[in-house]
């Protein structure tokens, strides 16, 4: 669900397994965070334009997650713009094809991520911060899958993982991220984390109002939005 790295199959996803997977989501992508950081550091040792390096890093990140989260972002954008009818919107999202709104959403979010990520190209500290932001963005699942958030469907990924993260963990976890971000910059770090959390909350609120709850596509969209907010907020801070 979080990376393309092969692991032994989980034959039965119990509530405990689902909760554990979601709580540890930022840890699961440590290899991808390290890969992004390595690309940014290596790119700084060359004469390649920083923006080009940033796009290579994002390409590697997409490949490492099978572009699953970008697909979710595209589907959610299409679902929100397809119709005000809940069932019609859910059907569009499940269809899998990218419409105009989905394409625009992916271009805009990837562009924002790349522009911000370009500022991290160069020294080791910046590369580490960027890689850590990749991992931290997966904490978006602590909000999308928090206990008060309902699933939009009775089947699918959303129904398996929704309502599995205790509310107290969501609050404590994001507060911990804000505290860790303060080590990067005393005020911009926590602000970036706060904006990322707010962006995810707004997305989830919109999904609940329009779709009746969240789906696996909303999970992916939330991760991409959180990553963009974190990178923009921390750009130039390291």
JSON list of C-alpha atoms in Angstrom, two decimals:
[
{"chain": "A", "resi": 1, "resn": "UNK", "atom": "CA", "xyz": [0.00, 0.00, 0.00]},
{"chain": "A", "resi": 2, "resn": "UNK", "atom": "CA", "xyz": [2.88, 2.38, 0.73]},
{"chain": "A", "resi": 3, "resn": "UNK", "atom": "CA", "xyz": [5.82, 1.17, -1.35]},
{"chain": "A", "resi": 4, "resn": "UNK", "atom": "CA", "xyz": [6.63, -1.17, -4.21]},
{"chain": "A", "resi": 5, "resn": "UNK", "atom": "CA", "xyz": [9.18, -2.98, -2.04]},
{"chain": "A", "resi": 6, "resn": "UNK", "atom": "CA", "xyz": [8.19, -6.66, -1.93]},
{"chain": "A", "resi": 7, "resn": "UNK", "atom": "CA", "xyz": [7.36, -8.05, 1.51]},
{"chain": "A", "resi": 8, "resn": "UNK", "atom": "CA", "xyz": [5.70, -11.29, 2.64]},
{"chain": "A", "resi": 9, "resn": "UNK", "atom": "CA", "xyz": [1.98, -11.25, 2.02]},
{"chain": "A", "resi": 10, "resn": "UNK", "atom": "CA", "xyz": [-0.40, -10.58, 4.91]},
{"chain": "A", "resi": 11, "resn": "UNK", "atom": "CA", "xyz": [-3.10, -13.18, 4.43]},
{"chain": "A", "resi": 12, "resn": "UNK", "atom": "CA", "xyz": [-5.56, -11.66, 6.87]},
{"chain": "A", "resi": 13, "resn": "UNK", "atom": "CA", "xyz": [-5.74, -7.96, 7.71]},
{"chain": "A", "resi": 14, "resn": "UNK", "atom": "CA", "xyz": [-7.14, -7.86, 11.22]},
{"chain": "A", "resi": 15, "resn": "UNK", "atom": "CA", "xyz": [-8.03, -4.56, 12.92]},
{"chain": "A", "resi": 16, "resn": "UNK", "atom": "CA", "xyz": [-4.78, -4.79, 14.86]},
{"chain": "A", "resi": 17, "resn": "UNK", "atom": "CA", "xyz": [-2.73, -5.34, 11.71]},
{"chain": "A", "resi": 18, "resn": "UNK", "atom": "CA", "xyz": [-4.46, -2.41, 9.99]},
{"chain": "A", "resi": 19, "resn": "UNK", "atom": "CA", "xyz": [-3.83, -0.10, 12.94]},
{"chain": "A", "resi": 20, "resn": "UNK", "atom": "CA", "xyz": [-0.19, -1.13, 13.16]},
{"chain": "A", "resi": 21, "resn": "UNK", "atom": "CA", "xyz": [0.35, -0.60, 9.45]},
{"chain": "A", "resi": 22, "resn": "UNK", "atom": "CA", "xyz": [-1.15, 2.89, 9.57]},
{"chain": "A", "resi": 23, "resn": "UNK", "atom": "CA", "xyz": [0.72, 3.96, 12.71]},
{"chain": "A", "resi": 24, "resn": "UNK", "atom": "CA", "xyz": [3.99, 2.80, 11.18]},
{"chain": "A", "resi": 25, "resn": "UNK", "atom": "CA", "xyz": [3.27, 4.29, 7.74]},
{"chain": "A", "resi": 26, "resn": "UNK", "atom": "CA", "xyz": [6.07, 6.91, 7.98]},
{"chain": "A", "resi": 27, "resn": "UNK", "atom": "CA", "xyz": [8.54, 4.17, 8.88]},
{"chain": "A", "resi": 28, "resn": "UNK", "atom": "CA", "xyz": [7.48, 2.00, 5.96]},
{"chain": "A", "resi": 29, "resn": "UNK", "atom": "CA", "xyz": [8.70, 4.59, 3.46]},
{"chain": "A", "resi": 30, "resn": "UNK", "atom": "CA", "xyz": [12.10, 5.18, 5.04]},
{"chain": "A", "resi": 31, "resn": "UNK", "atom": "CA", "xyz": [13.78, 3.52, 2.01]},
{"chain": "A", "resi": 32, "resn": "UNK", "atom": "CA", "xyz": [12.00, 5.92, -0.34]},
{"chain": "A", "resi": 33, "resn": "UNK", "atom": "CA", "xyz": [12.81, 8.91, 1.87]},
{"chain": "A", "resi": 34, "resn": "UNK", "atom": "CA", "xyz": [16.46, 7.86, 1.84]},
{"chain": "A", "resi": 35, "resn": "UNK", "atom": "CA", "xyz": [16.35, 7.47, -1.95]},
{"chain": "A", "resi": 36, "resn": "UNK", "atom": "CA", "xyz": [14.94, 10.98, -2.41]},
{"chain": "A", "resi": 37, "resn": "UNK", "atom": "CA", "xyz": [17.55, 12.41, -0.07]},
{"chain": "A", "resi": 38, "resn": "UNK", "atom": "CA", "xyz": [20.36, 10.59, -1.90]},
{"chain": "A", "resi": 39, "resn": "UNK", "atom": "CA", "xyz": [19.22, 11.89, -5.28]},
{"chain": "A", "resi": 40, "resn": "UNK", "atom": "CA", "xyz": [19.05, 15.47, -3.99]},
{"chain": "A", "resi": 41, "resn": "UNK", "atom": "CA", "xyz": [22.50, 15.23, -2.42]},
{"chain": "A", "resi": 42, "resn": "UNK", "atom": "CA", "xyz": [24.04, 13.62, -5.50]},
{"chain": "A", "resi": 43, "resn": "UNK", "atom": "CA", "xyz": [22.38, 16.18, -7.76]},
{"chain": "A", "resi": 44, "resn": "UNK", "atom": "CA", "xyz": [24.00, 18.94, -5.75]},
{"chain": "A", "resi": 45, "resn": "UNK", "atom": "CA", "xyz": [27.39, 17.51, -6.62]},
{"chain": "A", "resi": 46, "resn": "UNK", "atom": "CA", "xyz": [26.72, 18.01, -10.32]},
{"chain": "A", "resi": 47, "resn": "UNK", "atom": "CA", "xyz": [25.87, 20.92, -12.59]},
{"chain": "A", "resi": 48, "resn": "UNK", "atom": "CA", "xyz": [22.37, 19.60, -13.28]},
{"chain": "A", "resi": 49, "resn": "UNK", "atom": "CA", "xyz": [19.72, 22.30, -12.65]},
{"chain": "A", "resi": 50, "resn": "UNK", "atom": "CA", "xyz": [18.12, 21.84, -9.21]},
{"chain": "A", "resi": 51, "resn": "UNK", "atom": "CA", "xyz": [14.61, 21.71, -10.67]},
{"chain": "A", "resi": 52, "resn": "UNK", "atom": "CA", "xyz": [15.61, 18.82, -12.94]},
{"chain": "A", "resi": 53, "resn": "UNK", "atom": "CA", "xyz": [17.11, 17.00, -9.95]},
{"chain": "A", "resi": 54, "resn": "UNK", "atom": "CA", "xyz": [13.88, 17.56, -8.02]},
{"chain": "A", "resi": 55, "resn": "UNK", "atom": "CA", "xyz": [11.81, 16.03, -10.81]},
{"chain": "A", "resi": 56, "resn": "UNK", "atom": "CA", "xyz": [14.11, 13.01, -10.94]},
{"chain": "A", "resi": 57, "resn": "UNK", "atom": "CA", "xyz": [13.65, 12.57, -7.18]},
{"chain": "A", "resi": 58, "resn": "UNK", "atom": "CA", "xyz": [9.87, 12.81, -7.52]},
{"chain": "A", "resi": 59, "resn": "UNK", "atom": "CA", "xyz": [9.97, 10.32, -10.38]},
{"chain": "A", "resi": 60, "resn": "UNK", "atom": "CA", "xyz": [11.88, 7.88, -8.21]},
{"chain": "A", "resi": 61, "resn": "UNK", "atom": "CA", "xyz": [9.38, 8.42, -5.40]},
{"chain": "A", "resi": 62, "resn": "UNK", "atom": "CA", "xyz": [6.46, 7.75, -7.75]},
{"chain": "A", "resi": 63, "resn": "UNK", "atom": "CA", "xyz": [8.15, 4.63, -9.09]},
{"chain": "A", "resi": 64, "resn": "UNK", "atom": "CA", "xyz": [8.83, 3.42, -5.55]},
{"chain": "A", "resi": 65, "resn": "UNK", "atom": "CA", "xyz": [5.15, 3.72, -4.66]},
{"chain": "A", "resi": 66, "resn": "UNK", "atom": "CA", "xyz": [3.82, 2.58, -8.07]},
{"chain": "A", "resi": 67, "resn": "UNK", "atom": "CA", "xyz": [2.36, 6.11, -8.44]},
{"chain": "A", "resi": 68, "resn": "UNK", "atom": "CA", "xyz": [-0.48, 4.85, -6.24]},
{"chain": "A", "resi": 69, "resn": "UNK", "atom": "CA", "xyz": [-0.88, 8.11, -4.34]},
{"chain": "A", "resi": 70, "resn": "UNK", "atom": "CA", "xyz": [-0.78, 10.23, -7.48]},
{"chain": "A", "resi": 71, "resn": "UNK", "atom": "CA", "xyz": [-3.50, 8.02, -8.93]},
{"chain": "A", "resi": 72, "resn": "UNK", "atom": "CA", "xyz": [-5.56, 8.70, -5.81]},
{"chain": "A", "resi": 73, "resn": "UNK", "atom": "CA", "xyz": [-5.03, 12.44, -6.20]},
{"chain": "A", "resi": 74, "resn": "UNK", "atom": "CA", "xyz": [-6.20, 12.28, -9.80]},
{"chain": "A", "resi": 75, "resn": "UNK", "atom": "CA", "xyz": [-9.26, 10.18, -8.98]},
{"chain": "A", "resi": 76, "resn": "UNK", "atom": "CA", "xyz": [-10.34, 12.42, -6.09]},
{"chain": "A", "resi": 77, "resn": "UNK", "atom": "CA", "xyz": [-10.07, 15.54, -8.24]},
{"chain": "A", "resi": 78, "resn": "UNK", "atom": "CA", "xyz": [-12.16, 13.88, -10.94]},
{"chain": "A", "resi": 79, "resn": "UNK", "atom": "CA", "xyz": [-14.69, 12.64, -8.40]},
{"chain": "A", "resi": 80, "resn": "UNK", "atom": "CA", "xyz": [-15.11, 16.06, -6.82]},
{"chain": "A", "resi": 81, "resn": "UNK", "atom": "CA", "xyz": [-15.71, 17.73, -10.18]},
{"chain": "A", "resi": 82, "resn": "UNK", "atom": "CA", "xyz": [-17.67, 15.00, -11.97]},
{"chain": "A", "resi": 83, "resn": "UNK", "atom": "CA", "xyz": [-20.99, 15.41, -10.21]},
{"chain": "A", "resi": 84, "resn": "UNK", "atom": "CA", "xyz": [-22.73, 16.48, -7.02]},
{"chain": "A", "resi": 85, "resn": "UNK", "atom": "CA", "xyz": [-24.31, 13.05, -6.92]},
{"chain": "A", "resi": 86, "resn": "UNK", "atom": "CA", "xyz": [-22.47, 10.82, -4.44]},
{"chain": "A", "resi": 87, "resn": "UNK", "atom": "CA", "xyz": [-22.85, 7.56, -6.36]},
{"chain": "A", "resi": 88, "resn": "UNK", "atom": "CA", "xyz": [-21.83, 9.15, -9.65]},
{"chain": "A", "resi": 89, "resn": "UNK", "atom": "CA", "xyz": [-18.72, 10.65, -8.06]},
{"chain": "A", "resi": 90, "resn": "UNK", "atom": "CA", "xyz": [-17.74, 7.34, -6.48]},
{"chain": "A", "resi": 91, "resn": "UNK", "atom": "CA", "xyz": [-18.24, 5.56, -9.80]},
{"chain": "A", "resi": 92, "resn": "UNK", "atom": "CA", "xyz": [-15.95, 8.05, -11.56]},
{"chain": "A", "resi": 93, "resn": "UNK", "atom": "CA", "xyz": [-13.29, 7.56, -8.91]},
{"chain": "A", "resi": 94, "resn": "UNK", "atom": "CA", "xyz": [-13.51, 3.79, -9.21]},
{"chain": "A", "resi": 95, "resn": "UNK", "atom": "CA", "xyz": [-13.27, 3.95, -12.99]},
{"chain": "A", "resi": 96, "resn": "UNK", "atom": "CA", "xyz": [-9.54, 4.63, -12.89]},
{"chain": "A", "resi": 97, "resn": "UNK", "atom": "CA", "xyz": [-9.24, 6.84, -15.97]},
{"chain": "A", "resi": 98, "resn": "UNK", "atom": "CA", "xyz": [-7.82, 10.34, -15.54]},
{"chain": "A", "resi": 99, "resn": "UNK", "atom": "CA", "xyz": [-10.09, 13.22, -16.54]},
{"chain": "A", "resi": 100, "resn": "UNK", "atom": "CA", "xyz": [-9.17, 16.89, -17.05]},
{"chain": "A", "resi": 101, "resn": "UNK", "atom": "CA", "xyz": [-9.50, 17.78, -13.36]},
{"chain": "A", "resi": 102, "resn": "UNK", "atom": "CA", "xyz": [-7.34, 14.84, -12.36]},
{"chain": "A", "resi": 103, "resn": "UNK", "atom": "CA", "xyz": [-4.61, 15.74, -14.83]},
{"chain": "A", "resi": 104, "resn": "UNK", "atom": "CA", "xyz": [-4.60, 19.38, -13.70]},
{"chain": "A", "resi": 105, "resn": "UNK", "atom": "CA", "xyz": [-4.46, 18.34, -10.03]},
{"chain": "A", "resi": 106, "resn": "UNK", "atom": "CA", "xyz": [-1.48, 16.05, -10.61]},
{"chain": "A", "resi": 107, "resn": "UNK", "atom": "CA", "xyz": [0.38, 18.66, -12.67]},
{"chain": "A", "resi": 108, "resn": "UNK", "atom": "CA", "xyz": [-0.19, 21.40, -10.11]},
{"chain": "A", "resi": 109, "resn": "UNK", "atom": "CA", "xyz": [0.71, 19.31, -7.07]},
{"chain": "A", "resi": 110, "resn": "UNK", "atom": "CA", "xyz": [3.77, 17.74, -8.69]},
{"chain": "A", "resi": 111, "resn": "UNK", "atom": "CA", "xyz": [4.86, 21.16, -9.93]},
{"chain": "A", "resi": 112, "resn": "UNK", "atom": "CA", "xyz": [4.55, 22.63, -6.46]},
{"chain": "A", "resi": 113, "resn": "UNK", "atom": "CA", "xyz": [6.44, 19.70, -4.97]},
{"chain": "A", "resi": 114, "resn": "UNK", "atom": "CA", "xyz": [9.23, 19.97, -7.54]},
{"chain": "A", "resi": 115, "resn": "UNK", "atom": "CA", "xyz": [9.61, 23.73, -7.18]},
{"chain": "A", "resi": 116, "resn": "UNK", "atom": "CA", "xyz": [9.90, 23.38, -3.42]},
{"chain": "A", "resi": 117, "resn": "UNK", "atom": "CA", "xyz": [12.09, 20.28, -3.57]},
{"chain": "A", "resi": 118, "resn": "UNK", "atom": "CA", "xyz": [14.57, 22.10, -5.81]},
{"chain": "A", "resi": 119, "resn": "UNK", "atom": "CA", "xyz": [15.54, 24.25, -2.83]},
{"chain": "A", "resi": 120, "resn": "UNK", "atom": "CA", "xyz": [16.71, 21.14, -0.98]},
{"chain": "A", "resi": 121, "resn": "UNK", "atom": "CA", "xyz": [19.27, 20.15, -3.64]},
{"chain": "A", "resi": 122, "resn": "UNK", "atom": "CA", "xyz": [22.83, 20.46, -2.38]},
{"chain": "A", "resi": 123, "resn": "UNK", "atom": "CA", "xyz": [24.07, 19.90, 1.15]},
{"chain": "A", "resi": 124, "resn": "UNK", "atom": "CA", "xyz": [23.54, 16.81, 3.25]},
{"chain": "A", "resi": 125, "resn": "UNK", "atom": "CA", "xyz": [21.31, 18.49, 5.85]},
{"chain": "A", "resi": 126, "resn": "UNK", "atom": "CA", "xyz": [18.84, 19.71, 3.23]},
{"chain": "A", "resi": 127, "resn": "UNK", "atom": "CA", "xyz": [18.71, 16.26, 1.65]},
{"chain": "A", "resi": 128, "resn": "UNK", "atom": "CA", "xyz": [17.99, 14.64, 5.01]},
{"chain": "A", "resi": 129, "resn": "UNK", "atom": "CA", "xyz": [15.20, 17.13, 5.75]},
{"chain": "A", "resi": 130, "resn": "UNK", "atom": "CA", "xyz": [13.60, 16.46, 2.37]},
{"chain": "A", "resi": 131, "resn": "UNK", "atom": "CA", "xyz": [13.78, 12.71, 2.84]},
{"chain": "A", "resi": 132, "resn": "UNK", "atom": "CA", "xyz": [12.27, 13.07, 6.30]},
{"chain": "A", "resi": 133, "resn": "UNK", "atom": "CA", "xyz": [9.44, 15.18, 4.85]},
{"chain": "A", "resi": 134, "resn": "UNK", "atom": "CA", "xyz": [8.63, 12.30, 2.49]},
{"chain": "A", "resi": 135, "resn": "UNK", "atom": "CA", "xyz": [8.25, 9.98, 5.47]},
{"chain": "A", "resi": 136, "resn": "UNK", "atom": "CA", "xyz": [6.29, 12.56, 7.50]},
{"chain": "A", "resi": 137, "resn": "UNK", "atom": "CA", "xyz": [3.80, 13.07, 4.67]},
{"chain": "A", "resi": 138, "resn": "UNK", "atom": "CA", "xyz": [2.55, 9.53, 5.24]},
{"chain": "A", "resi": 139, "resn": "UNK", "atom": "CA", "xyz": [1.24, 10.69, 8.60]},
{"chain": "A", "resi": 140, "resn": "UNK", "atom": "CA", "xyz": [-1.66, 12.02, 6.54]},
{"chain": "A", "resi": 141, "resn": "UNK", "atom": "CA", "xyz": [-3.07, 8.51, 7.03]},
{"chain": "A", "resi": 142, "resn": "UNK", "atom": "CA", "xyz": [-3.31, 9.21, 10.76]},
{"chain": "A", "resi": 143, "resn": "UNK", "atom": "CA", "xyz": [-5.99, 11.76, 9.84]},
{"chain": "A", "resi": 144, "resn": "UNK", "atom": "CA", "xyz": [-7.75, 10.01, 6.94]},
{"chain": "A", "resi": 145, "resn": "UNK", "atom": "CA", "xyz": [-8.01, 6.82, 8.99]},
{"chain": "A", "resi": 146, "resn": "UNK", "atom": "CA", "xyz": [-8.74, 8.42, 12.37]},
{"chain": "A", "resi": 147, "resn": "UNK", "atom": "CA", "xyz": [-11.54, 6.82, 14.36]},
{"chain": "A", "resi": 148, "resn": "UNK", "atom": "CA", "xyz": [-14.17, 9.55, 13.66]},
{"chain": "A", "resi": 149, "resn": "UNK", "atom": "CA", "xyz": [-13.77, 9.39, 9.84]},
{"chain": "A", "resi": 150, "resn": "UNK", "atom": "CA", "xyz": [-16.23, 7.04, 8.10]},
{"chain": "A", "resi": 151, "resn": "UNK", "atom": "CA", "xyz": [-15.61, 4.99, 4.95]},
{"chain": "A", "resi": 152, "resn": "UNK", "atom": "CA", "xyz": [-17.42, 6.02, 1.77]},
{"chain": "A", "resi": 153, "resn": "UNK", "atom": "CA", "xyz": [-17.95, 2.41, 0.70]},
{"chain": "A", "resi": 154, "resn": "UNK", "atom": "CA", "xyz": [-18.50, -0.89, 2.45]},
{"chain": "A", "resi": 155, "resn": "UNK", "atom": "CA", "xyz": [-15.86, -2.55, 0.30]},
{"chain": "A", "resi": 156, "resn": "UNK", "atom": "CA", "xyz": [-12.39, -1.65, -0.92]},
{"chain": "A", "resi": 157, "resn": "UNK", "atom": "CA", "xyz": [-9.28, -0.30, 0.75]},
{"chain": "A", "resi": 158, "resn": "UNK", "atom": "CA", "xyz": [-11.12, 2.45, 2.57]},
{"chain": "A", "resi": 159, "resn": "UNK", "atom": "CA", "xyz": [-13.43, 0.11, 4.45]},
{"chain": "A", "resi": 160, "resn": "UNK", "atom": "CA", "xyz": [-10.47, -2.00, 5.62]},
{"chain": "A", "resi": 161, "resn": "UNK", "atom": "CA", "xyz": [-8.35, 0.81, 7.03]},
{"chain": "A", "resi": 162, "resn": "UNK", "atom": "CA", "xyz": [-10.77, 3.56, 8.02]},
{"chain": "A", "resi": 163, "resn": "UNK", "atom": "CA", "xyz": [-11.45, 4.24, 11.69]},
{"chain": "A", "resi": 164, "resn": "UNK", "atom": "CA", "xyz": [-8.35, 2.25, 12.68]},
{"chain": "A", "resi": 165, "resn": "UNK", "atom": "CA", "xyz": [-6.19, 5.07, 14.09]},
{"chain": "A", "resi": 166, "resn": "UNK", "atom": "CA", "xyz": [-7.17, 6.21, 17.61]},
{"chain": "A", "resi": 167, "resn": "UNK", "atom": "CA", "xyz": [-7.89, 9.92, 17.86]},
{"chain": "A", "resi": 168, "resn": "UNK", "atom": "CA", "xyz": [-5.31, 10.36, 20.60]},
{"chain": "A", "resi": 169, "resn": "UNK", "atom": "CA", "xyz": [-2.60, 8.94, 18.34]},
{"chain": "A", "resi": 170, "resn": "UNK", "atom": "CA", "xyz": [-3.53, 11.37, 15.56]},
{"chain": "A", "resi": 171, "resn": "UNK", "atom": "CA", "xyz": [-3.15, 14.32, 17.93]},
{"chain": "A", "resi": 172, "resn": "UNK", "atom": "CA", "xyz": [0.00, 13.10, 19.66]},
{"chain": "A", "resi": 173, "resn": "UNK", "atom": "CA", "xyz": [1.60, 11.94, 16.42]},
{"chain": "A", "resi": 174, "resn": "UNK", "atom": "CA", "xyz": [1.14, 15.22, 14.60]},
{"chain": "A", "resi": 175, "resn": "UNK", "atom": "CA", "xyz": [2.24, 17.17, 17.68]},
{"chain": "A", "resi": 176, "resn": "UNK", "atom": "CA", "xyz": [5.40, 15.06, 17.67]},
{"chain": "A", "resi": 177, "resn": "UNK", "atom": "CA", "xyz": [5.98, 15.88, 14.02]},
{"chain": "A", "resi": 178, "resn": "UNK", "atom": "CA", "xyz": [5.62, 19.59, 14.81]},
{"chain": "A", "resi": 179, "resn": "UNK", "atom": "CA", "xyz": [8.15, 19.25, 17.60]},
{"chain": "A", "resi": 180, "resn": "UNK", "atom": "CA", "xyz": [10.60, 17.45, 15.33]},
{"chain": "A", "resi": 181, "resn": "UNK", "atom": "CA", "xyz": [10.11, 20.09, 12.62]},
{"chain": "A", "resi": 182, "resn": "UNK", "atom": "CA", "xyz": [11.07, 22.77, 15.14]},
{"chain": "A", "resi": 183, "resn": "UNK", "atom": "CA", "xyz": [14.58, 21.32, 15.03]},
{"chain": "A", "resi": 184, "resn": "UNK", "atom": "CA", "xyz": [14.74, 22.35, 11.37]},
{"chain": "A", "resi": 185, "resn": "UNK", "atom": "CA", "xyz": [13.36, 25.85, 11.96]},
{"chain": "A", "resi": 186, "resn": "UNK", "atom": "CA", "xyz": [11.86, 27.00, 15.30]},
{"chain": "A", "resi": 187, "resn": "UNK", "atom": "CA", "xyz": [8.77, 28.57, 13.75]},
{"chain": "A", "resi": 188, "resn": "UNK", "atom": "CA", "xyz": [8.59, 27.57, 10.08]},
{"chain": "A", "resi": 189, "resn": "UNK", "atom": "CA", "xyz": [8.93, 23.90, 10.93]},
{"chain": "A", "resi": 190, "resn": "UNK", "atom": "CA", "xyz": [5.87, 23.62, 13.20]},
{"chain": "A", "resi": 191, "resn": "UNK", "atom": "CA", "xyz": [3.95, 25.97, 10.89]},
{"chain": "A", "resi": 192, "resn": "UNK", "atom": "CA", "xyz": [4.64, 23.73, 7.90]},
{"chain": "A", "resi": 193, "resn": "UNK", "atom": "CA", "xyz": [3.41, 20.70, 9.83]},
{"chain": "A", "resi": 194, "resn": "UNK", "atom": "CA", "xyz": [0.32, 22.60, 10.97]},
{"chain": "A", "resi": 195, "resn": "UNK", "atom": "CA", "xyz": [-0.51, 23.69, 7.42]},
{"chain": "A", "resi": 196, "resn": "UNK", "atom": "CA", "xyz": [-0.04, 20.13, 6.15]},
{"chain": "A", "resi": 197, "resn": "UNK", "atom": "CA", "xyz": [-2.39, 18.79, 8.82]},
{"chain": "A", "resi": 198, "resn": "UNK", "atom": "CA", "xyz": [-4.95, 21.51, 8.06]},
{"chain": "A", "resi": 199, "resn": "UNK", "atom": "CA", "xyz": [-4.80, 20.76, 4.32]},
{"chain": "A", "resi": 200, "resn": "UNK", "atom": "CA", "xyz": [-5.47, 17.08, 4.97]},
{"chain": "A", "resi": 201, "resn": "UNK", "atom": "CA", "xyz": [-8.30, 17.91, 7.36]},
{"chain": "A", "resi": 202, "resn": "UNK", "atom": "CA", "xyz": [-9.93, 20.12, 4.74]},
{"chain": "A", "resi": 203, "resn": "UNK", "atom": "CA", "xyz": [-9.58, 17.40, 2.12]},
{"chain": "A", "resi": 204, "resn": "UNK", "atom": "CA", "xyz": [-11.08, 14.79, 4.44]},
{"chain": "A", "resi": 205, "resn": "UNK", "atom": "CA", "xyz": [-13.92, 17.12, 5.40]},
{"chain": "A", "resi": 206, "resn": "UNK", "atom": "CA", "xyz": [-14.72, 17.73, 1.75]},
{"chain": "A", "resi": 207, "resn": "UNK", "atom": "CA", "xyz": [-14.60, 14.01, 0.99]},
{"chain": "A", "resi": 208, "resn": "UNK", "atom": "CA", "xyz": [-16.97, 13.20, 3.84]},
{"chain": "A", "resi": 209, "resn": "UNK", "atom": "CA", "xyz": [-19.45, 15.84, 2.70]},
{"chain": "A", "resi": 210, "resn": "UNK", "atom": "CA", "xyz": [-19.33, 14.83, -0.97]},
{"chain": "A", "resi": 211, "resn": "UNK", "atom": "CA", "xyz": [-18.71, 11.07, -0.83]},
{"chain": "A", "resi": 212, "resn": "UNK", "atom": "CA", "xyz": [-20.09, 10.22, 2.59]},
{"chain": "A", "resi": 213, "resn": "UNK", "atom": "CA", "xyz": [-16.63, 9.22, 3.80]},
{"chain": "A", "resi": 214, "resn": "UNK", "atom": "CA", "xyz": [-13.13, 8.43, 2.59]},
{"chain": "A", "resi": 215, "resn": "UNK", "atom": "CA", "xyz": [-11.74, 5.88, 0.14]},
{"chain": "A", "resi": 216, "resn": "UNK", "atom": "CA", "xyz": [-8.31, 4.57, -0.71]},
{"chain": "A", "resi": 217, "resn": "UNK", "atom": "CA", "xyz": [-8.08, 7.34, -3.31]},
{"chain": "A", "resi": 218, "resn": "UNK", "atom": "CA", "xyz": [-8.54, 9.94, -0.57]},
{"chain": "A", "resi": 219, "resn": "UNK", "atom": "CA", "xyz": [-5.66, 8.30, 1.32]},
{"chain": "A", "resi": 220, "resn": "UNK", "atom": "CA", "xyz": [-3.35, 8.83, -1.66]},
{"chain": "A", "resi": 221, "resn": "UNK", "atom": "CA", "xyz": [-4.53, 12.36, -2.34]},
{"chain": "A", "resi": 222, "resn": "UNK", "atom": "CA", "xyz": [-3.98, 13.30, 1.30]},
{"chain": "A", "resi": 223, "resn": "UNK", "atom": "CA", "xyz": [-0.40, 12.01, 1.20]},
{"chain": "A", "resi": 224, "resn": "UNK", "atom": "CA", "xyz": [0.43, 14.04, -1.92]},
{"chain": "A", "resi": 225, "resn": "UNK", "atom": "CA", "xyz": [-1.19, 17.19, -0.52]},
{"chain": "A", "resi": 226, "resn": "UNK", "atom": "CA", "xyz": [0.63, 16.77, 2.80]},
{"chain": "A", "resi": 227, "resn": "UNK", "atom": "CA", "xyz": [3.97, 16.30, 1.02]},
{"chain": "A", "resi": 228, "resn": "UNK", "atom": "CA", "xyz": [3.44, 19.47, -1.03]},
{"chain": "A", "resi": 229, "resn": "UNK", "atom": "CA", "xyz": [2.55, 21.49, 2.08]},
{"chain": "A", "resi": 230, "resn": "UNK", "atom": "CA", "xyz": [5.56, 20.19, 4.01]},
{"chain": "A", "resi": 231, "resn": "UNK", "atom": "CA", "xyz": [8.05, 20.82, 1.21]},
{"chain": "A", "resi": 232, "resn": "UNK", "atom": "CA", "xyz": [6.71, 24.31, 0.50]},
{"chain": "A", "resi": 233, "resn": "UNK", "atom": "CA", "xyz": [6.67, 25.20, 4.19]},
{"chain": "A", "resi": 234, "resn": "UNK", "atom": "CA", "xyz": [10.21, 23.98, 4.76]},
{"chain": "A", "resi": 235, "resn": "UNK", "atom": "CA", "xyz": [11.69, 25.24, 1.47]},
{"chain": "A", "resi": 236, "resn": "UNK", "atom": "CA", "xyz": [14.80, 27.26, 2.19]},
{"chain": "A", "resi": 237, "resn": "UNK", "atom": "CA", "xyz": [14.58, 26.57, 5.92]},
{"chain": "A", "resi": 238, "resn": "UNK", "atom": "CA", "xyz": [17.30, 23.88, 6.28]}
]
